[in-house]
CSV table of C-alpha atoms in Angstrom, one decimal:
chain,number,residue,atom,x,y,z
A,1,UNK,CA,0.0,0.0,0.0
A,2,UNK,CA,1.5,3.3,-1.1
A,3,UNK,CA,2.0,6.1,1.5
A,4,UNK,CA,-0.6,8.8,0.9
A,5,UNK,CA,0.9,12.3,1.5
A,6,UNK,CA,-2.3,14.4,1.3
A,7,UNK,CA,-3.1,16.7,4.2
A,8,UNK,CA,-6.2,15.7,6.1
A,9,UNK,CA,-8.4,18.6,7.2
A,10,UNK,CA,-9.3,17.5,10.8
A,11,UNK,CA,-12.5,19.2,12.0
A,12,UNK,CA,-13.1,20.3,15.6
A,13,UNK,CA,-13.3,17.2,17.8
A,14,UNK,CA,-15.9,16.5,20.5
A,15,UNK,CA,-14.6,17.8,23.8
A,16,UNK,CA,-17.2,17.6,26.6
A,17,UNK,CA,-14.5,17.6,29.4
A,18,UNK,CA,-13.4,21.1,30.5
A,19,UNK,CA,-9.6,21.9,30.5
A,20,UNK,CA,-7.5,22.2,33.7
A,21,UNK,CA,-3.8,22.6,34.4
A,22,UNK,CA,-1.5,22.4,37.4
A,23,UNK,CA,-0.4,26.0,38.4
A,24,UNK,CA,3.2,25.0,38.4
A,25,UNK,CA,3.3,23.7,34.8
A,26,UNK,CA,6.0,26.1,33.6
A,27,UNK,CA,8.4,25.0,36.4
A,28,UNK,CA,7.6,21.4,35.8
A,29,UNK,CA,8.3,21.8,32.1
A,30,UNK,CA,11.7,23.4,32.9
A,31,UNK,CA,12.6,20.6,35.2
A,32,UNK,CA,11.8,18.0,32.6
A,33,UNK,CA,14.1,19.7,30.1
A,34,UNK,CA,16.9,19.7,32.8
A,35,UNK,CA,16.2,16.0,33.5
A,36,UNK,CA,16.5,15.1,29.8
A,37,UNK,CA,19.9,16.9,29.7
A,38,UNK,CA,21.1,15.3,33.0
A,39,UNK,CA,20.5,11.8,31.7
A,40,UNK,CA,21.4,12.6,28.1
A,41,UNK,CA,18.2,11.1,26.7
A,42,UNK,CA,18.3,11.0,22.9
A,43,UNK,CA,20.5,13.2,20.7
A,44,UNK,CA,21.0,16.9,21.6
A,45,UNK,CA,18.9,17.9,18.6
A,46,UNK,CA,16.1,15.4,19.6
A,47,UNK,CA,16.1,16.8,23.2
A,48,UNK,CA,16.0,20.3,22.0
A,49,UNK,CA,13.1,19.5,19.8
A,50,UNK,CA,11.1,17.6,22.3
A,51,UNK,CA,11.7,19.8,25.3
A,52,UNK,CA,10.0,22.6,23.4
A,53,UNK,CA,6.8,20.7,23.2
A,54,UNK,CA,5.3,21.4,26.6
A,55,UNK,CA,5.5,17.9,28.1
A,56,UNK,CA,5.4,19.5,31.5
A,57,UNK,CA,2.2,21.2,30.7
A,58,UNK,CA,0.8,17.9,29.2
A,59,UNK,CA,1.5,16.1,32.5
A,60,UNK,CA,0.1,19.1,34.4
A,61,UNK,CA,-3.2,18.9,32.5
A,62,UNK,CA,-3.5,15.1,33.4
A,63,UNK,CA,-2.9,15.8,37.1
A,64,UNK,CA,-4.1,19.5,37.6
A,65,UNK,CA,-4.4,19.0,41.4
A,66,UNK,CA,-1.7,16.4,41.8
A,67,UNK,CA,1.4,16.5,44.0
A,68,UNK,CA,4.0,18.6,42.1
A,69,UNK,CA,6.7,15.9,42.5
A,70,UNK,CA,4.5,13.3,41.0
A,71,UNK,CA,3.5,15.6,38.1
A,72,UNK,CA,7.2,16.3,37.5
A,73,UNK,CA,7.9,12.5,37.6
A,74,UNK,CA,5.1,11.9,35.1
A,75,UNK,CA,6.4,14.6,32.8
A,76,UNK,CA,9.9,13.1,32.9
A,77,UNK,CA,8.4,9.6,32.2
A,78,UNK,CA,6.5,11.0,29.2
A,79,UNK,CA,9.7,12.3,27.7
A,80,UNK,CA,11.4,8.9,28.4
A,81,UNK,CA,8.6,7.1,26.6
A,82,UNK,CA,9.1,9.3,23.6
A,83,UNK,CA,12.8,8.4,23.8
A,84,UNK,CA,11.9,4.7,23.6
A,85,UNK,CA,9.3,5.2,20.9
A,86,UNK,CA,11.4,7.4,18.7
A,87,UNK,CA,14.8,6.0,19.5
A,88,UNK,CA,14.0,2.2,19.4
A,89,UNK,CA,10.7,1.8,17.6
A,90,UNK,CA,9.5,4.4,15.0
A,91,UNK,CA,12.7,6.3,14.2
A,92,UNK,CA,15.3,3.8,15.4
A,93,UNK,CA,17.0,0.8,14.0
A,94,UNK,CA,14.9,-1.8,15.8
A,95,UNK,CA,11.5,-0.7,14.6
A,96,UNK,CA,11.3,-3.5,12.0
A,97,UNK,CA,13.2,-6.1,14.0
A,98,UNK,CA,10.8,-7.5,16.5
A,99,UNK,CA,13.2,-10.1,17.9
A,100,UNK,CA,16.0,-7.6,18.6
A,101,UNK,CA,13.5,-5.1,19.9
A,102,UNK,CA,12.2,-7.7,22.3
A,103,UNK,CA,15.7,-8.3,23.7
A,104,UNK,CA,16.3,-4.6,24.1
A,105,UNK,CA,13.0,-3.9,25.9
A,106,UNK,CA,13.3,-6.9,28.2
A,107,UNK,CA,16.6,-5.5,29.4
A,108,UNK,CA,14.9,-2.3,30.2
A,109,UNK,CA,12.0,-4.1,31.9
A,110,UNK,CA,14.5,-5.9,34.1
A,111,UNK,CA,15.8,-2.5,35.3
A,112,UNK,CA,12.2,-1.4,36.0
A,113,UNK,CA,11.8,-4.5,38.1
A,114,UNK,CA,15.0,-3.8,40.0
A,115,UNK,CA,17.0,-0.7,39.3
A,116,UNK,CA,20.0,-2.2,41.2
A,117,UNK,CA,20.8,-4.9,38.6
A,118,UNK,CA,24.2,-4.3,36.9
A,119,UNK,CA,22.8,-4.1,33.3
A,120,UNK,CA,23.1,-1.4,30.6
A,121,UNK,CA,25.3,0.7,32.9
A,122,UNK,CA,25.8,4.1,31.3
A,123,UNK,CA,23.0,3.7,28.7
A,124,UNK,CA,21.0,6.9,28.8
A,125,UNK,CA,17.5,5.3,28.5
A,126,UNK,CA,18.5,2.7,31.1
A,127,UNK,CA,19.9,5.3,33.6
A,128,UNK,CA,16.8,7.4,33.1
A,129,UNK,CA,14.6,4.5,33.8
A,130,UNK,CA,16.6,3.7,37.0
A,131,UNK,CA,15.9,7.2,38.2
A,132,UNK,CA,12.2,7.0,37.2
A,133,UNK,CA,11.8,3.6,38.9
A,134,UNK,CA,13.3,4.8,42.2
A,135,UNK,CA,11.0,7.8,42.2
A,136,UNK,CA,7.9,5.7,41.4
A,137,UNK,CA,8.8,3.6,44.4
A,138,UNK,CA,9.3,6.7,46.5
A,139,UNK,CA,5.9,8.3,45.7
A,140,UNK,CA,3.8,5.2,45.1
A,141,UNK,CA,2.8,2.3,47.2
A,142,UNK,CA,4.2,-1.2,46.5
A,143,UNK,CA,1.0,-2.1,44.7
A,144,UNK,CA,1.1,1.0,42.5
A,145,UNK,CA,4.8,0.4,41.7
A,146,UNK,CA,4.0,-3.2,40.7
A,147,UNK,CA,1.1,-2.0,38.6
A,148,UNK,CA,3.4,0.5,36.8
A,149,UNK,CA,5.9,-2.2,36.0
A,150,UNK,CA,3.1,-4.5,34.7
A,151,UNK,CA,1.8,-1.7,32.5
A,152,UNK,CA,5.3,-1.0,31.2
A,153,UNK,CA,5.5,-4.6,30.1
A,154,UNK,CA,2.2,-4.3,28.3
A,155,UNK,CA,3.5,-1.3,26.5
A,156,UNK,CA,6.7,-3.2,25.5
A,157,UNK,CA,4.5,-6.1,24.2
A,158,UNK,CA,2.5,-3.6,22.2
A,159,UNK,CA,5.4,-2.0,20.4
A,160,UNK,CA,6.9,-5.4,19.6
A,161,UNK,CA,3.6,-6.4,18.1
A,162,UNK,CA,3.7,-3.3,15.9
A,163,UNK,CA,7.2,-4.0,14.9
A,164,UNK,CA,6.1,-7.3,13.5
A,165,UNK,CA,3.7,-5.6,11.1
A,166,UNK,CA,6.3,-3.0,10.2
A,167,UNK,CA,8.7,-5.8,9.3
A,168,UNK,CA,6.2,-7.7,7.2
A,169,UNK,CA,4.7,-4.6,5.7
A,170,UNK,CA,1.2,-5.8,6.8
A,171,UNK,CA,-1.7,-4.0,8.4
A,172,UNK,CA,-3.8,-5.6,11.2
A,173,UNK,CA,-7.6,-5.8,11.3
A,174,UNK,CA,-9.5,-3.1,13.1
A,175,UNK,CA,-10.4,-5.3,16.1
A,176,UNK,CA,-6.8,-6.4,16.7
A,177,UNK,CA,-5.6,-2.8,16.2
A,178,UNK,CA,-8.1,-1.4,18.7
A,179,UNK,CA,-7.0,-4.0,21.3
A,180,UNK,CA,-3.3,-3.6,20.9
A,181,UNK,CA,-3.5,0.2,20.6
A,182,UNK,CA,-4.6,0.3,24.3
A,183,UNK,CA,-1.1,-0.9,25.1
A,184,UNK,CA,1.3,0.3,22.4
A,185,UNK,CA,-0.1,3.8,22.8
A,186,UNK,CA,1.6,4.1,26.2
A,187,UNK,CA,-1.6,5.1,27.9
A,188,UNK,CA,-2.0,2.3,30.5
A,189,UNK,CA,1.5,3.2,31.8
A,190,UNK,CA,0.2,6.7,32.7
A,191,UNK,CA,-2.8,5.5,34.7
A,192,UNK,CA,-1.0,4.4,37.9
A,193,UNK,CA,0.1,8.0,38.3
A,194,UNK,CA,-3.5,9.1,38.7
A,195,UNK,CA,-3.7,7.4,42.1
A,196,UNK,CA,-0.1,8.1,43.0
A,197,UNK,CA,-0.4,11.8,42.2
A,198,UNK,CA,-3.4,12.2,44.5
A,199,UNK,CA,-2.0,10.3,47.4
A,200,UNK,CA,-4.4,7.3,47.6
A,201,UNK,CA,-4.7,3.7,46.6
A,202,UNK,CA,-8.0,2.5,45.2
A,203,UNK,CA,-9.6,-0.5,47.0
A,204,UNK,CA,-9.2,-3.7,45.0
A,205,UNK,CA,-12.9,-4.2,44.6
A,206,UNK,CA,-13.0,-0.9,42.8
A,207,UNK,CA,-9.7,-0.8,40.9
A,208,UNK,CA,-10.0,-4.4,39.6
A,209,UNK,CA,-13.7,-4.3,38.7
A,210,UNK,CA,-14.7,-4.8,35.1
A,211,UNK,CA,-16.3,-1.4,35.0
A,212,UNK,CA,-13.3,0.6,36.2
A,213,UNK,CA,-11.0,-1.4,34.0
A,214,UNK,CA,-13.3,-0.6,31.1
A,215,UNK,CA,-13.2,3.1,32.0
A,216,UNK,CA,-9.5,2.9,31.8
A,217,UNK,CA,-9.6,1.1,28.5
A,218,UNK,CA,-12.0,3.6,27.1
A,219,UNK,CA,-9.6,6.4,28.1
A,220,UNK,CA,-6.9,4.6,26.2
A,221,UNK,CA,-9.1,4.2,23.2
A,222,UNK,CA,-10.1,7.8,23.0
A,223,UNK,CA,-6.6,9.2,23.6
A,224,UNK,CA,-5.0,6.9,21.1
A,225,UNK,CA,-7.7,7.6,18.4
A,226,UNK,CA,-7.2,11.3,19.0
A,227,UNK,CA,-3.5,10.9,18.8
A,228,UNK,CA,-3.8,8.9,15.5
A,229,UNK,CA,-6.1,11.5,14.0
A,230,UNK,CA,-3.9,14.4,14.9
A,231,UNK,CA,-0.6,12.7,14.2
A,232,UNK,CA,-1.6,11.3,10.8
A,233,UNK,CA,-0.1,14.3,8.9
A,234,UNK,CA,3.3,13.9,10.6
A,235,UNK,CA,3.3,10.1,10.3
A,236,UNK,CA,2.3,10.0,6.6
A,237,UNK,CA,5.4,12.0,5.8
A,238,UNK,CA,7.9,9.6,7.6
A,239,UNK,CA,9.0,6.2,6.7
A,240,UNK,CA,9.5,5.1,10.3
A,241,UNK,CA,5.8,5.5,11.4
A,242,UNK,CA,3.6,2.7,10.3
A,243,UNK,CA,0.3,1.9,12.0
A,244,UNK,CA,-2.4,4.5,12.6
A,245,UNK,CA,-6.2,4.1,12.7
A,246,UNK,CA,-6.5,6.1,9.5
A,247,UNK,CA,-4.2,3.6,7.7
A,248,UNK,CA,-6.0,0.6,9.3
A,249,UNK,CA,-9.4,1.9,8.1
A,250,UNK,CA,-8.2,2.7,4.6
A,251,UNK,CA,-6.7,-0.8,4.3
A,252,UNK,CA,-9.8,-2.5,5.8
A,253,UNK,CA,-12.4,-0.8,3.6
A,254,UNK,CA,-10.4,0.2,0.5
A,255,UNK,CA,-11.1,3.9,1.0
A,256,UNK,CA,-9.1,7.0,1.1
A,257,UNK,CA,-7.7,8.7,4.2
A,258,UNK,CA,-10.3,11.5,3.7
A,259,UNK,CA,-13.0,8.9,3.8
A,260,UNK,CA,-11.5,7.1,6.8
A,261,UNK,CA,-11.2,10.3,8.9
A,262,UNK,CA,-15.0,10.7,9.7
A,263,UNK,CA,-15.2,7.0,10.5
A,264,UNK,CA,-12.4,7.3,13.1
A,265,UNK,CA,-14.0,10.4,14.5
A,266,UNK,CA,-17.4,8.8,14.8
A,267,UNK,CA,-15.8,5.8,16.6
A,268,UNK,CA,-14.1,7.9,19.2
A,269,UNK,CA,-17.2,10.0,19.7
A,270,UNK,CA,-19.3,6.9,20.4
A,271,UNK,CA,-16.8,5.7,22.9
A,272,UNK,CA,-16.6,9.1,24.5
A,273,UNK,CA,-20.3,9.1,24.9
A,274,UNK,CA,-20.2,5.7,26.5
A,275,UNK,CA,-17.3,6.8,28.8
A,276,UNK,CA,-19.4,9.7,30.1
A,277,UNK,CA,-22.4,7.5,30.9
A,278,UNK,CA,-20.2,4.9,32.6
A,279,UNK,CA,-18.4,7.6,34.6
A,280,UNK,CA,-21.7,9.0,35.8
A,281,UNK,CA,-22.8,5.6,37.2
A,282,UNK,CA,-19.5,4.9,38.8
A,283,UNK,CA,-19.3,8.3,40.4
A,284,UNK,CA,-22.8,7.7,41.9
A,285,UNK,CA,-21.8,4.4,43.3
A,286,UNK,CA,-18.1,4.7,44.1
A,287,UNK,CA,-15.9,6.0,46.8
A,288,UNK,CA,-14.4,9.6,46.9
A,289,UNK,CA,-11.1,8.1,45.7
A,290,UNK,CA,-12.8,6.5,42.7
A,291,UNK,CA,-14.4,9.8,41.8
A,292,UNK,CA,-11.0,11.5,41.9
A,293,UNK,CA,-9.6,8.7,39.8
A,294,UNK,CA,-12.4,9.0,37.2
A,295,UNK,CA,-11.9,12.8,37.2
A,296,UNK,CA,-8.2,12.3,36.3
A,297,UNK,CA,-9.1,9.8,33.6
A,298,UNK,CA,-11.2,12.6,32.2
A,299,UNK,CA,-8.4,15.1,32.5
A,300,UNK,CA,-6.1,12.6,30.7
A,301,UNK,CA,-8.5,12.6,27.7
A,302,UNK,CA,-8.8,16.4,27.6
A,303,UNK,CA,-5.0,16.8,28.1
A,304,UNK,CA,-4.4,14.6,25.0
A,305,UNK,CA,-6.8,16.6,23.0
A,306,UNK,CA,-5.3,20.0,23.9
A,307,UNK,CA,-1.7,18.8,23.5
A,308,UNK,CA,-2.3,17.1,20.2
A,309,UNK,CA,-3.7,20.2,18.5
A,310,UNK,CA,-1.0,22.5,19.9
A,311,UNK,CA,2.2,20.5,20.2
A,312,UNK,CA,4.9,21.2,17.7
A,313,UNK,CA,5.3,17.4,17.4
A,314,UNK,CA,2.0,17.3,15.5
A,315,UNK,CA,1.4,20.8,14.1
A,316,UNK,CA,4.8,20.5,12.3
A,317,UNK,CA,5.2,24.2,11.4
A,318,UNK,CA,7.7,23.4,8.6
A,319,UNK,CA,4.9,21.4,6.9
A,320,UNK,CA,1.8,22.6,8.7
A,321,UNK,CA,-0.9,20.0,9.6
A,322,UNK,CA,-4.5,21.0,9.1
A,323,UNK,CA,-5.6,20.7,12.7
A,324,UNK,CA,-8.5,22.5,14.4
A,325,UNK,CA,-7.8,25.3,16.8
A,326,UNK,CA,-11.1,24.8,18.7
A,327,UNK,CA,-13.3,21.9,19.8
A,328,UNK,CA,-17.0,21.2,19.6
A,329,UNK,CA,-19.6,20.3,22.2
A,330,UNK,CA,-21.6,18.1,19.8
A,331,UNK,CA,-20.6,14.5,19.1
A,332,UNK,CA,-20.7,13.1,15.6
A,333,UNK,CA,-22.0,9.8,16.9
A,334,UNK,CA,-23.5,9.4,20.4
A,335,UNK,CA,-25.3,6.1,19.6
A,336,UNK,CA,-25.6,3.7,22.6
A,337,UNK,CA,-25.2,0.7,20.2
A,338,UNK,CA,-21.8,-1.1,20.4
A,339,UNK,CA,-19.2,-0.5,17.8
A,340,UNK,CA,-18.6,-3.4,15.5
A,341,UNK,CA,-15.2,-4.0,17.0
A,342,UNK,CA,-15.3,-7.4,18.8
A,343,UNK,CA,-12.3,-6.8,21.0
A,344,UNK,CA,-13.9,-3.8,22.7
A,345,UNK,CA,-17.7,-4.3,22.2
A,346,UNK,CA,-18.1,-5.7,25.7
A,347,UNK,CA,-17.8,-2.2,27.1
A,348,UNK,CA,-21.4,-1.5,26.1
A,349,UNK,CA,-22.7,-4.5,28.1
A,350,UNK,CA,-21.9,-2.5,31.3
A,351,UNK,CA,-24.4,0.3,30.4
A,352,UNK,CA,-27.2,-1.3,28.3
A,353,UNK,CA,-29.0,1.2,26.1
A,354,UNK,CA,-32.4,0.3,27.8
A,355,UNK,CA,-31.0,1.0,31.3
A,356,UNK,CA,-29.8,4.4,30.2
A,357,UNK,CA,-33.1,5.3,28.8
A,358,UNK,CA,-35.4,4.0,31.5
A,359,UNK,CA,-33.2,4.4,34.6
A,360,UNK,CA,-35.1,7.4,36.1
A,361,UNK,CA,-38.4,5.5,35.8
A,362,UNK,CA,-37.4,2.3,37.6
A,363,UNK,CA,-38.3,2.4,41.3
A,364,UNK,CA,-35.9,-0.4,42.4
A,365,UNK,CA,-32.3,0.1,43.2
A,366,UNK,CA,-29.9,0.0,40.2
A,367,UNK,CA,-27.6,-3.0,39.8
A,368,UNK,CA,-24.1,-2.0,40.6
A,369,UNK,CA,-21.6,-1.9,37.7
A,370,UNK,CA,-18.7,-2.4,40.1
A,371,UNK,CA,-19.1,-6.2,40.4
């Protein structure tokens, strides 16, 4: 399939979640730039480019009321993730070598499991990860630290999966892509910081419930679809980038990127509408800590939207992308019917359409979705 270089005109996206930002975002951004220099992450040119892209503000929008040290940790971690993504996967030599990429990532995973192991001494990404791991252990509970390491392994699995398709010059089906994008989009690795940054640990019956897991997965879906939509212009002009929902849809349906764009937008809007309904039910039933967690999942969604349409990474001033400067309060698709994507269609079983429509008229207590 030939790479299409046309510029997509992305319309204003549905944004029902209000923006928010930590008041110390400028200082956090400066600290992340200094951290990247201290650990020599990437080339000097790469660091100069990425540290101008407001990663501190991005982290500050995810945790607008979070502990400043944890917001700073999250900002540094986001830069580190781009170092892995750009340096190893999409712009690096291992992006089409899944076997060698697996070896490299497993070494990094070992450092996350125990930063004291004598491996990759002096390697910038490894030394940066050692620092991040120690700080995660300092500010998070043992359970949160373990969850973070587990989600890091999910992310590594995801990028190796993508490398396989890049190596074979193949495109996955939409259901597989939607499933794996939850992981290779590096979104689940952010979610442990939502508890950590607010100084609490969700109770297992809430954190591990199907409904709360689904809310997290919906957050990953929305943020990665938004990222794919806004990054398509940049990615379509680089040989290193490969999988994107626009490309998956064009391949699946034999259509152009211009025809795929409204399909992708409708998909993310339908999931956004479902997320809002599920969030409302969970907030009504859950603990104060769960309500804070759900609020920060929402901030994560809005932060990705704001950052995606303003970051130099995606606006690419030298070859401007046609991205919107505003959002809309009207979804393209707010249907309560499940999307025809088998790997995620189970989300809709948590909030049946009939229950949403008739809930106010039913005198009995609602069945909890936390089970």
